[in-house]
Amino acid sequence: MTRFRCYVRDMLYQTKAAKRALFASLSTLALVATAPAAAQDTDTQPAESEDVIDDVHDRRMDSRSVIIVTAAGLRQFDLLAGTSVIEGATLDANLDGQLGEVLADVPGVTATGFAPGASRPILRGFSGERVKVLVDGIGAIDVSNTSADHAVSIDPLTAESIEVLRGPAVLLYGSQAIGGAVNVIDKRIPRRVPNEAVHVDAIVRADTASDLREAGASIDVPLGGGFVTHFDGSYRTTDDLSVPGFVLSENLRSELLEEADEEEEEGEFEEAEELREAALASGTLFNSATETWTANGGFAFFRDNSHLGVSVGVYDTFYGVPIRPGAGHHHGEEEEGGEAELEEEGPETVNIGLRQYRADLRGDIALGEGMFERLRVRAGYSDYTHTEFEGDEVGTTFDVQGMEARAELIQNPNGRWRGSLGLQYYFRDFFAEGEEAYVAPNRTEQISLFALQEYGDGPIQLEGALRYEATNVDSVPLGVERDFDAFSGAIGLAYDGPQAFRAGVNLSRVARAPSAEELFSNGPHIATQQFEIGDVDLGIERAWGAEIFARGRLGDVEFSVAAFKNWFDDYIYLSETGEEEDELPVFEYLQQDATYQGIEGELIWRFLDTGNFALTADLRGELVDAELSDGSNVPRIPPLSLMGALEASTGSFDLRGEVEWVDSQDEVAAFETPTDGFTFVNAIATWRPIAANPSISVIVKAENIFDVTGRRHASFTKDFVPMAGRNFSASLRLSY
């Protein structure tokens, strides 16, 4: 094992060689692995499973039409009690360039909302290192978890579905998933042999608030003999975002106007005028435009009950980062006249250019009638570059080479016993250079073993999960190396009642090693307007967790509710200190005990159904409360939010009206500003013009109809980056 780890580390450390080796290795492995299968009868198609197949979305469903998530091992997945699957018309209606915005209406989910070009999901109040973003079961291998201004390198436009996984057993995907995981299912590696000679999916969208123009398409072509090839691509561009009223919050406006008065008293009339102009800006969020394109290609081979495939692709985005008005920073020292002086710079336009090259492999091999039924293999390699531009100059560049691989052995059911065993490997080589490279170069390596088991066919079922992680984090320039051994586990008891009713309780103990950013940060970060300081002595973060849930159907009513509580030992968090460095507020990674608790739920009531016409009411809500052991509040916790909707459906036309209410948040941490509540009113109309092909649809949407100012409390930029104003959008989806 040690030789293997050293080999992978050395290979990835050599960037150019790694690119060639990994891309070639994935292709070669696919050809070698499929060779034995190719010697069999090439006319044989994949055997159909006992599950029902939804042809429109290719989702697996059980006999009660309950969607089964793609996670392997457990049959009922009650340890994933908060599972939500977003796909089809729901996904189309909520599409956005950033993953956080796509999922913001899901119960228990909000978004970081840093900027239109960077918004990551927040689950149950958790973000960053406690929310794992996955592509078909393995990590995105980018740096979106390290800072709120870093975009997620996934384009939701070409996603087939998105799974939001919450609850204790998400630790099977890594200890970074304490808060949950978001799993984006795409088709870069084909999942089936199309029935058509060519299968095409396409979408075009436009809106008014950002002058959005985007299009995406994918093509799947069966080549015969069980081979399928796939190509997809997308392009998206937006202008500066239109916002209602003042850009700045009332508190920040007052602060800048006071500063303007002080400048004027000192005779600095030009500076005073600039501050007043910034304070009174309205209508448009300056420097918030985005441009993104993607291109991917892949192929897969299917034989009997097995398949194996690979893909390669690129994700490229360039987006503006709005800067807090009135903020300034220093770039360092210059020698002049024999004396050291600070060169002071005013606020500049900051933009981020991001590009990721990625290669992936996925295999699902049937093993027969022995102890194990299947072997599932998933691997990905990423070459990621992230450049922060200050004006026209390069400020800081982040480079990441990394890989993640995962193998699971799925057990054949043995009476009432079933489950899976697995091994996971992760490596990331991080390098930053520039005047504001606030994180020292570092490497992270992690090997994990995990198991999940389920016993019982009902009405009572017992479920359990275990995970061990060995993590090494080192920074050669700092001369620091840390090793962590973390054990995590979860156990659940579930009751399966009539009418698809299920209820249960889950208990967990989760441990997470601190990340390189939490350990090694030390410097100014212009994009977030913070001076961030890590702590190389941080220890393992541990948490006890408890959750109760119930879901099912009572007549015409479907419901899902979950309540949870987490008790953290040595909780790691980023807190403002009240000090300044280089004219930036200082944020420091600290560690102390903390408690999270909350409730989330959804109720769907189809109170009228004539066969050709139906009326449905939809109610959703979530509440999270989080406190540190010293009695203060955890920073940036989302407030109470509720949503109510009424939807009318016919065979070809749906109309939905929504009212979304978000409470104010005044339970804030030290130096954190409170946030006002807001109410948005939205409407969505969906038209399926061809009865024989309901996957062809036109969606027209009106958001924030009354042009209300809204700010996300969880956002670092909430005081100067409001949510979009009134927005009308239209999209056309084709599938044939």
XYZ file of C-alpha atoms in Angstrom:
736
model
C 0.000 0.000 0.000
C 2.854 2.413 0.858
C 4.520 1.804 -2.527
C 1.185 2.440 -4.285
C 0.675 5.728 -2.416
C 4.174 6.930 -3.241
C 3.728 5.982 -6.903
C 0.460 7.924 -7.264
C 1.838 10.921 -5.402
C 4.970 11.130 -7.567
C 2.994 10.607 -10.752
C 0.555 13.422 -10.004
C 3.248 15.776 -8.846
C 4.662 15.823 -12.379
C 1.903 17.772 -14.096
C 2.487 17.132 -17.787
C 3.308 13.488 -17.284
C 0.213 13.105 -15.141
C -2.044 14.478 -17.845
C -0.722 12.089 -20.468
C -0.574 9.094 -18.146
C -4.023 9.441 -16.637
C -5.867 10.070 -19.880
C -4.055 7.220 -21.594
C -4.481 4.895 -18.625
C -8.239 5.358 -18.483
C -8.638 4.638 -22.184
C -6.341 1.622 -22.055
C -8.024 0.219 -18.974
C -11.405 0.442 -20.662
C -10.181 -1.442 -23.737
C -8.390 -4.118 -21.710
C -11.339 -4.664 -19.379
C -13.853 -4.921 -22.190
C -11.780 -7.311 -24.288
C -12.939 -10.513 -22.541
C -16.542 -9.406 -22.771
C -16.158 -8.555 -26.441
C -15.338 -12.180 -27.158
C -18.892 -13.069 -26.176
C -21.988 -12.753 -28.337
C -22.006 -9.112 -29.472
C -25.758 -9.140 -30.055
C -26.499 -9.613 -26.367
C -28.052 -6.553 -24.744
C -27.872 -5.630 -21.049
C -30.234 -7.745 -19.016
C -33.197 -5.852 -17.698
C -33.412 -5.505 -13.945
C -36.514 -6.122 -11.932
C -36.896 -2.384 -11.427
C -39.276 -0.354 -13.571
C -37.518 2.014 -15.995
C -38.747 5.557 -16.589
C -37.763 6.047 -20.238
C -37.956 9.847 -20.158
C -35.375 10.298 -17.416
C -33.873 6.792 -17.199
C -34.463 6.692 -13.444
C -34.693 3.398 -11.577
C -37.926 3.007 -9.651
C -39.327 0.350 -7.383
C -42.791 -1.214 -7.674
C -44.347 1.663 -5.716
C -42.795 4.248 -8.089
C -40.440 5.454 -5.361
C -37.228 6.787 -6.842
C -34.117 4.860 -5.820
C -30.960 6.951 -5.533
C -27.825 5.749 -7.257
C -25.863 5.117 -4.043
C -25.029 1.431 -3.761
C -25.508 -1.040 -0.932
C -28.672 -0.523 1.066
C -32.024 -1.378 -0.428
C -34.115 1.257 1.357
C -31.467 3.909 2.120
C -33.128 5.050 5.317
C -29.771 6.174 6.645
C -30.020 8.712 3.828
C -33.255 9.947 5.371
C -33.207 13.357 3.727
C -32.775 12.205 0.139
C -34.241 14.431 -2.571
C -33.957 13.802 -6.313
C -34.327 16.745 -8.701
C -34.856 15.855 -12.339
C -37.098 16.259 -15.379
C -39.412 19.278 -15.409
C -38.394 20.294 -11.883
C -34.727 20.417 -12.870
C -35.503 22.283 -16.090
C -37.574 24.896 -14.227
C -34.810 25.581 -11.685
C -31.754 25.516 -13.944
C -28.999 28.005 -13.223
C -25.338 28.350 -14.012
C -24.348 27.510 -10.430
C -25.313 24.381 -8.513
C -26.310 26.205 -5.333
C -28.963 28.243 -7.132
C -30.438 25.151 -8.813
C -31.087 23.527 -5.420
C -32.045 26.585 -3.364
C -35.762 25.627 -3.240
C -35.162 22.089 -1.936
C -36.134 21.711 1.749
C -33.051 22.039 3.922
C -30.969 23.629 1.152
C -29.883 27.187 0.496
C -26.945 28.676 -1.411
C -23.793 30.614 -0.583
C -24.808 33.285 -3.106
C -21.337 34.835 -3.186
C -21.825 36.116 -6.749
C -23.817 35.121 -9.839
C -20.740 33.170 -10.998
C -20.083 31.364 -7.687
C -22.818 29.830 -5.542
C -22.392 26.510 -3.720
C -25.089 24.479 -1.904
C -25.559 24.858 1.851
C -27.232 21.829 3.483
C -28.794 22.057 6.938
C -26.703 25.149 7.614
C -23.463 23.364 6.665
C -21.213 24.503 3.830
C -17.638 24.297 2.575
C -15.771 21.310 3.997
C -18.963 19.765 5.427
C -20.844 19.440 2.128
C -19.487 17.021 -0.452
C -20.200 17.875 -4.096
C -20.035 14.738 -6.235
C -20.102 13.881 -9.924
C -21.702 10.463 -10.225
C -20.423 9.396 -6.797
C -16.930 10.945 -6.620
C -15.713 14.459 -5.853
C -15.649 17.431 -8.210
C -11.876 17.712 -7.462
C -11.842 21.510 -7.577
C -11.388 24.189 -4.892
C -15.032 25.240 -4.507
C -15.049 23.843 -0.963
C -12.110 26.030 0.100
C -13.634 29.488 -0.406
C -17.046 30.933 -1.193
C -15.778 32.860 -4.234
C -14.688 29.644 -6.005
C -17.242 28.276 -8.456
C -18.238 24.619 -8.592
C -16.753 23.097 -11.760
C -20.002 21.371 -12.761
C -22.449 22.614 -15.376
C -26.032 21.828 -14.269
C -27.239 22.452 -17.834
C -26.260 18.963 -19.001
C -27.140 17.134 -15.772
C -29.592 14.252 -16.017
C -30.579 14.516 -12.359
C -29.252 15.838 -9.045
C -29.459 13.947 -5.752
C -29.381 15.791 -2.440
C -28.287 13.290 0.211
C -28.570 14.208 3.888
C -28.338 12.207 7.053
C -25.678 10.217 8.891
C -24.876 7.571 6.277
C -23.686 10.176 3.786
C -20.370 9.668 5.566
C -19.994 6.741 3.131
C -18.954 9.394 0.604
C -16.408 10.921 2.989
C -16.164 12.627 6.333
C -16.471 15.937 4.451
C -20.170 15.068 4.036
C -21.178 15.694 7.679
C -23.806 18.131 6.427
C -24.713 16.080 3.375
C -23.761 15.496 -0.235
C -24.933 16.708 -3.623
C -24.528 14.096 -6.346
C -24.834 15.311 -9.944
C -25.737 12.500 -12.343
C -24.693 13.256 -15.893
C -24.424 11.242 -19.107
C -20.800 11.885 -20.022
C -20.266 8.170 -19.624
C -23.368 6.624 -21.274
C -25.686 4.752 -18.926
C -27.572 2.659 -21.453
C -27.746 1.661 -25.119
C -30.216 4.034 -26.831
C -33.128 2.517 -28.727
C -32.706 5.136 -31.459
C -29.949 5.370 -34.057
C -29.106 8.775 -32.539
C -30.462 10.156 -29.265
C -30.367 13.946 -28.813
C -31.125 16.106 -25.759
C -30.972 19.887 -26.114
C -31.999 23.003 -24.217
C -31.894 26.753 -24.879
C -32.653 29.418 -22.254
C -32.815 33.183 -21.902
C -33.778 35.623 -19.161
C -34.135 39.358 -18.514
C -32.456 39.976 -15.129
C -28.989 39.012 -16.362
C -29.573 39.039 -20.128
C -28.910 35.302 -20.044
C -28.261 33.432 -23.273
C -27.389 29.756 -22.999
C -27.660 26.516 -24.901
C -26.588 22.945 -24.334
C -26.900 19.657 -26.180
C -25.866 16.025 -25.857
C -25.743 13.236 -28.446
C -25.639 9.481 -27.781
C -24.919 7.114 -30.669
C -24.936 3.303 -30.414
C -22.036 1.872 -32.424
C -23.128 -1.758 -32.335
C -21.706 -4.626 -30.360
C -22.717 -2.980 -27.082
C -20.631 0.184 -27.646
C -22.123 3.663 -27.176
C -20.442 7.022 -27.710
C -21.476 10.339 -26.213
C -20.751 14.031 -26.852
C -22.114 17.086 -25.086
C -21.392 20.774 -24.800
C -22.857 23.987 -23.463
C -22.387 27.745 -23.622
C -23.705 30.386 -21.227
C -23.218 34.145 -21.036
C -24.769 36.814 -18.807
C -24.365 40.547 -18.279
C -24.318 42.411 -14.974
C -27.264 41.368 -12.791
C -30.321 43.607 -12.414
C -31.268 44.095 -8.758
C -34.159 45.899 -7.046
C -33.467 49.148 -5.216
C -30.103 49.887 -3.653
C -27.241 47.490 -4.224
C -25.901 47.956 -0.686
C -27.684 47.054 2.536
C -28.925 49.831 4.769
C -26.119 49.281 7.284
C -23.386 49.444 4.649
C -24.956 52.499 2.977
C -24.977 54.344 6.300
C -21.357 53.377 6.938
C -20.175 54.668 3.551
C -22.146 57.914 3.852
C -20.552 58.557 7.244
C -17.122 57.937 5.722
C -17.996 60.328 2.894
C -18.845 63.070 5.406
C -15.506 62.501 7.172
C -13.593 62.700 3.881
C -15.397 65.908 2.982
C -14.539 67.478 6.334
C -10.878 66.702 5.634
C -11.118 68.347 2.218
C -11.036 65.096 0.239
C -13.983 66.011 -1.982
C -13.252 63.526 -4.773
C -13.043 60.591 -2.345
C -16.231 61.753 -0.646
C -18.082 61.846 -3.961
C -16.882 58.332 -4.870
C -18.102 56.961 -1.536
C -21.523 58.613 -1.927
C -21.827 57.294 -5.484
C -21.038 53.767 -4.278
C -23.462 54.038 -1.354
C -26.357 55.157 -3.564
C -25.759 52.714 -6.448
C -28.965 50.969 -7.501
C -30.461 48.796 -10.190
C -27.354 46.924 -11.398
C -24.771 44.776 -9.622
C -21.496 45.992 -11.128
C -18.972 43.397 -12.357
C -21.251 40.379 -12.006
C -21.239 39.144 -15.617
C -20.320 35.541 -16.454
C -19.287 33.422 -19.435
C -19.067 29.612 -19.316
C -18.556 26.827 -21.828
C -18.127 23.068 -21.543
C -17.276 20.184 -23.875
C -17.254 16.470 -23.047
C -16.895 13.170 -24.844
C -17.168 9.600 -23.653
C -17.956 6.020 -24.568
C -19.124 2.896 -22.791
C -19.375 -0.807 -23.463
C -22.374 -2.881 -22.299
C -22.455 -6.645 -22.060
C -25.026 -8.735 -20.229
C -25.394 -7.157 -16.794
C -22.090 -5.237 -16.879
C -20.766 -2.051 -18.375
C -17.546 -0.026 -18.456
C -16.910 3.448 -19.807
C -14.637 6.501 -19.844
C -14.989 10.201 -20.593
C -12.868 13.329 -20.958
C -14.026 16.924 -20.801
C -13.313 20.574 -20.089
C -15.157 23.159 -17.971
C -14.268 26.819 -18.531
C -15.774 29.873 -16.843
C -14.912 33.550 -16.422
C -16.936 35.586 -13.943
C -16.887 38.875 -12.113
C -16.492 39.140 -8.345
C -18.268 42.179 -6.854
C -16.039 43.925 -4.303
C -17.246 45.570 -1.112
C -17.396 49.341 -1.789
C -15.004 51.337 0.338
C -12.679 48.389 0.858
C -8.968 48.757 0.184
C -5.912 46.611 0.458
C -2.130 46.716 0.221
C 0.065 44.729 -2.104
C 3.190 44.761 -0.028
C 6.256 46.890 0.307
C 8.337 48.877 -2.115
C 11.765 50.329 -1.489
C 11.892 54.050 -2.163
C 14.613 56.415 -0.997
C 16.066 53.690 1.204
C 12.847 53.389 3.215
C 10.166 50.739 3.060
C 6.764 52.079 2.131
C 3.415 50.416 1.691
C 1.929 50.805 -1.737
C -1.752 51.378 -1.190
C -4.243 50.370 -3.825
C -7.886 51.212 -3.975
C -10.575 48.705 -4.759
C -10.114 47.088 -8.146
C -12.222 45.098 -10.528
C -11.709 41.422 -9.659
C -12.522 38.581 -12.047
C -11.900 34.856 -11.880
C -10.971 32.631 -14.790
C -11.357 28.920 -14.119
C -10.623 25.924 -16.297
C -10.759 22.236 -15.428
C -9.732 19.304 -17.603
C -11.211 16.093 -16.308
C -11.090 12.372 -17.139
C -13.455 9.800 -15.626
C -13.954 6.039 -15.540
C -17.011 4.091 -14.390
C -17.432 0.326 -14.284
C -20.190 -1.951 -13.025
C -19.222 -5.613 -13.333
C -21.537 -8.526 -12.502
C -19.716 -11.143 -10.386
C -22.253 -13.947 -10.396
C -23.771 -15.973 -7.563
C -20.951 -15.938 -5.006
C -20.630 -13.763 -1.945
C -20.515 -10.597 -4.033
C -23.020 -9.678 -6.719
C -21.257 -6.722 -8.359
C -18.056 -4.701 -8.444
C -18.572 -0.994 -8.987
C -15.554 1.139 -9.825
C -15.433 4.907 -10.185
C -12.347 7.064 -10.819
C -11.663 10.633 -11.838
C -8.640 12.804 -12.578
C -8.669 16.627 -12.596
C -6.242 19.261 -13.857
C -7.635 22.532 -12.493
C -6.434 26.136 -12.854
C -8.088 29.093 -11.181
C -6.781 32.620 -11.817
C -7.865 35.747 -9.955
C -7.421 38.904 -12.049
C -7.099 42.325 -10.413
C -8.011 44.697 -13.196
C -6.010 43.525 -16.214
C -3.255 41.956 -14.132
C -2.972 38.434 -12.796
C -3.236 38.574 -9.022
C -3.180 34.980 -7.833
C -3.236 31.616 -9.580
C -4.401 28.360 -7.996
C -3.372 25.070 -9.608
C -4.745 21.703 -8.521
C -3.962 18.249 -9.842
C -5.901 15.496 -8.185
C -7.567 12.168 -8.489
C -10.206 10.193 -6.644
C -10.969 6.492 -7.053
C -13.607 4.342 -5.437
C -14.383 0.627 -5.579
C -17.404 -1.096 -4.006
C -18.211 -4.774 -3.714
C -21.981 -5.238 -3.572
C -22.993 -8.353 -1.639
C -25.482 -10.869 -2.943
C -28.442 -10.892 -0.528
C -28.061 -13.621 2.090
C -31.523 -14.100 3.506
C -32.352 -10.807 5.176
C -28.756 -9.593 5.042
C -27.356 -7.331 2.325
C -24.824 -4.526 1.973
C -21.494 -3.504 0.462
C -17.800 -3.011 1.231
C -15.565 -0.398 -0.321
C -12.216 1.323 -0.683
C -11.631 4.965 -1.622
C -8.460 6.907 -2.495
C -8.067 10.688 -2.821
C -5.042 12.807 -3.741
C -4.781 16.568 -4.297
C -1.680 18.615 -5.120
C -2.426 22.319 -4.478
C -0.191 25.183 -5.591
C -0.894 28.922 -5.419
C 1.329 31.756 -6.585
C 0.935 35.520 -6.662
C 0.978 38.470 -4.323
C -2.107 37.169 -2.551
C -1.449 33.425 -2.540
C -2.907 33.149 0.926
C -2.573 29.326 1.123
C 0.887 27.747 1.021
C 1.469 24.931 -1.524
C 0.340 21.647 -0.039
C -0.632 18.059 -0.783
C -3.474 16.010 0.666
C -3.664 12.224 0.490
C -6.439 10.092 1.938
C -7.218 6.374 1.957
C -10.590 5.194 3.248
C -12.312 1.907 3.982
C -16.095 1.772 4.367
C -18.909 -0.697 4.807
C -22.684 -0.476 4.992
C -25.053 -3.265 5.946
C -28.802 -3.791 6.193
C -30.706 -6.535 7.967
C -34.429 -7.280 7.717
C -37.185 -7.244 5.112
C -39.736 -5.384 7.206
C -41.591 -4.097 8.910
C -38.476 -3.494 11.070
C -35.059 -3.000 9.486
C -31.657 -2.394 11.039
C -28.964 -0.539 9.115
C -25.368 0.352 9.872
C -22.351 2.033 8.301
C -18.641 2.343 9.189
C -15.822 4.383 7.690
C -12.101 4.714 8.425
C -9.985 7.491 6.896
C -6.213 7.919 7.016
C -5.357 11.474 5.939
C -1.972 13.061 5.345
C -1.714 16.835 4.787
C 1.703 18.419 4.243
C 3.185 21.707 3.093
C 6.849 21.527 2.106
C 7.428 25.330 2.108
C 6.074 25.562 5.665
C 7.834 22.400 6.806
C 4.581 21.097 8.281
C 3.115 17.606 7.947
C 0.009 16.371 9.759
C -1.430 12.832 9.888
C -4.976 12.055 10.996
C -6.805 8.785 11.654
C -10.576 9.185 11.753
C -13.254 6.604 12.499
C -16.946 7.249 11.755
C -20.062 5.161 12.115
C -23.847 5.278 11.911
C -26.708 3.010 12.889
C -30.389 3.266 12.038
C -33.666 1.578 12.889
C -36.581 1.906 10.472
C -40.244 0.881 10.443
C -41.981 0.092 7.161
C -45.744 0.615 7.449
C -48.705 0.568 5.084
C -49.179 3.004 2.174
C -45.444 3.505 1.707
C -45.123 4.957 5.214
C -41.625 4.779 6.655
C -40.258 6.183 9.898
C -37.017 5.734 11.734
C -34.197 7.029 13.858
C -30.497 7.324 12.995
C -27.496 7.794 15.273
C -23.986 8.640 14.114
C -20.468 9.490 15.225
C -18.482 11.302 12.514
C -14.871 12.503 12.487
C -13.300 14.919 9.965
C -9.660 15.873 9.508
C -9.022 19.612 9.001
C -8.426 20.681 5.410
C -5.250 22.228 4.064
C -6.975 25.627 3.828
C -8.017 25.467 7.470
C -4.454 24.556 8.449
C -2.273 26.681 6.172
C -4.173 29.887 5.231
C -2.245 33.056 6.084
C -2.681 36.129 3.944
C -4.982 38.506 2.065
C -7.635 37.069 -0.225
C -8.755 39.870 -2.523
C -11.742 38.038 -4.033
C -13.399 37.581 -0.624
C -11.995 40.837 0.798
C -10.669 38.972 3.839
C -7.322 38.378 5.503
C -7.563 34.666 6.358
C -5.478 32.959 9.023
C -5.382 29.190 9.520
C -4.041 27.146 12.416
C -1.534 24.341 11.794
C -2.401 22.855 15.209
C -6.089 22.213 14.482
C -7.271 18.775 15.573
C -9.881 16.361 14.254
C -13.461 17.646 14.276
C -15.917 15.098 15.703
C -19.679 15.085 15.988
C -22.428 12.956 17.472
C -25.594 13.052 15.396
C -29.207 12.041 15.891
C -32.052 12.182 13.400
C -35.680 11.110 13.289
C -37.664 10.998 10.079
C -41.009 10.014 8.640
C -42.219 9.945 5.069
C -44.953 8.338 3.054
C -48.425 8.804 1.652
C -51.752 9.193 3.416
C -54.478 9.138 0.781
C -53.817 12.072 -1.552
C -51.121 13.537 0.687
C -47.404 12.822 0.369
C -45.139 14.024 3.158
C -41.538 13.969 4.299
C -40.174 15.407 7.540
C -36.863 15.068 9.356
C -35.511 16.555 12.575
C -31.817 16.420 13.435
C -29.253 17.466 16.025
C -25.440 17.393 15.933
C -23.116 17.787 18.925
C -19.636 18.839 17.733
C -16.375 18.419 19.589
C -13.679 20.813 18.319
C -15.870 22.340 15.601
C -13.762 24.243 13.028
C -15.126 27.585 11.818
C -14.003 30.813 10.171
C -14.703 33.807 12.395
C -14.150 37.532 12.024
C -11.843 38.853 14.741
C -12.620 42.581 14.505
C -9.015 43.340 13.550
C -7.643 44.561 10.214
C -4.588 43.561 8.210
C -3.709 45.249 4.902
C -6.979 47.188 5.338
C -8.896 43.907 5.196
C -10.966 42.407 8.013
C -9.150 39.486 9.608
C -10.905 36.094 9.628
C -9.371 33.304 11.674
C -9.998 29.559 11.741
C -10.954 28.661 15.300
C -12.037 25.489 17.060
C -14.513 24.901 19.883
C -17.552 22.737 20.625
C -20.832 23.544 18.865
C -24.417 22.323 18.510
C -26.556 22.237 15.350
C -30.249 21.380 15.334
C -33.063 21.779 12.870
C -36.139 20.497 11.108
C -37.109 20.315 7.446
C -40.091 18.982 5.613
C -42.413 18.970 2.636
C -46.101 18.208 2.178
C -47.707 17.645 -1.242
C -51.509 17.409 -1.362
C -53.262 16.569 -4.638
C -56.703 17.682 -3.521
C -58.353 17.525 -6.957
C -57.741 14.937 -9.666
C -60.231 14.294 -12.449
C -57.827 12.351 -14.636
C -57.425 15.174 -17.167
C -56.960 17.950 -14.608
C -55.309 18.085 -11.187
C -54.727 20.690 -8.485
C -51.833 20.215 -6.080
C -50.712 22.173 -3.025
C -47.022 22.099 -2.084
C -45.698 23.290 1.307
C -41.999 23.300 2.259
C -39.981 24.636 5.144
C -36.743 24.421 7.090
C -35.259 25.842 10.279
C -31.674 25.558 11.586
C -30.217 26.786 14.856
C -26.479 26.581 15.655
C -24.538 27.741 18.711
C -20.957 27.551 19.905
C -20.154 26.244 23.364
C -19.436 29.770 24.652
C -23.067 30.699 23.957
C -22.403 32.726 20.809
C -23.954 31.965 17.439
C -22.257 30.061 14.630
C -21.638 32.535 11.764
C -23.825 32.674 8.645
C -26.668 30.330 9.626
C -29.700 30.544 7.294
C -32.945 31.777 8.916
C -36.359 30.132 8.931
C -37.841 29.831 5.452
C -41.208 28.633 4.160
C -42.629 28.148 0.698
C -46.181 27.516 -0.455
C -47.226 26.677 -4.005
C -50.359 25.806 -5.947
C -50.023 23.880 -9.199
C -52.613 23.107 -11.865
C -51.773 20.265 -14.255
C -53.258 18.990 -17.490
C -51.876 16.593 -20.044
C -50.071 19.318 -21.988
C -49.973 22.343 -19.714
C -48.922 23.038 -16.099
C -49.183 26.302 -14.191
C -47.533 26.844 -10.798
C -47.607 29.825 -8.461
C -45.193 30.123 -5.505
C -44.792 32.323 -2.468
C -41.376 32.056 -0.812
C -40.934 33.686 2.607
C -37.544 34.022 4.304
C -37.409 35.324 7.862
C -35.008 37.953 9.119
C -31.879 36.730 10.885
C -30.745 38.622 13.968
C -29.120 35.704 15.817
C -25.674 36.574 14.526
C -22.050 35.984 15.454
C -19.676 38.686 16.640
C -19.060 41.365 13.961
C -21.738 39.785 11.745
C -24.558 42.014 10.508
C -28.235 40.979 10.741
C -30.292 40.382 7.599
C -33.828 41.538 6.796
C -36.472 39.038 5.728
C -38.141 39.059 2.329
C -40.961 37.475 0.336
C -40.716 36.442 -3.301
C -43.676 35.610 -5.537
C -42.958 33.393 -8.558
C -44.936 31.798 -11.383
C -44.012 28.964 -13.757
C -45.849 27.776 -16.874
C -44.870 24.564 -18.680
C -46.250 23.609 -22.097
C -45.723 20.218 -23.741
C -46.896 20.840 -27.313
C -46.491 17.257 -28.622
C -48.560 14.702 -26.761
C -46.565 11.796 -28.174
C -43.297 13.247 -26.823
C -43.809 14.974 -23.447
C -40.051 15.450 -23.090
C -40.325 18.350 -25.549
C -41.371 21.287 -23.392
C -41.458 25.062 -23.218
C -41.044 26.643 -19.771
C -41.810 30.298 -19.050
C -40.972 31.591 -15.597
C -41.501 34.847 -13.693
C -39.397 35.202 -10.538
C -39.589 37.859 -7.841
C -42.577 39.355 -9.605
C -42.872 42.300 -7.186
C -39.160 43.194 -7.482
C -38.378 42.731 -3.789
C -34.870 43.101 -2.348
C -33.604 39.819 -0.911
C -30.275 38.961 0.710
C -29.025 35.515 1.754
C -27.767 35.639 5.321
C -25.370 32.733 4.694
C -23.515 34.762 2.057
C -20.210 36.494 2.850
C -21.268 39.220 0.377
C -24.888 39.732 1.423
C -24.390 43.426 2.277
C -23.321 44.291 -1.278
C -24.599 41.377 -3.444
C -28.424 41.214 -3.322
C -30.439 38.551 -5.088
C -31.824 39.176 -8.571
C -34.736 41.507 -9.121
C -37.784 40.801 -11.254
C -36.807 38.192 -13.807
C -38.622 36.667 -16.760
C -37.095 33.596 -18.381
C -37.973 31.119 -21.113
C -36.494 27.762 -22.052
C -37.056 25.094 -24.672
C -36.142 21.455 -23.934
C -35.929 18.839 -26.695
C -35.372 15.105 -26.388
C -35.722 12.648 -29.272
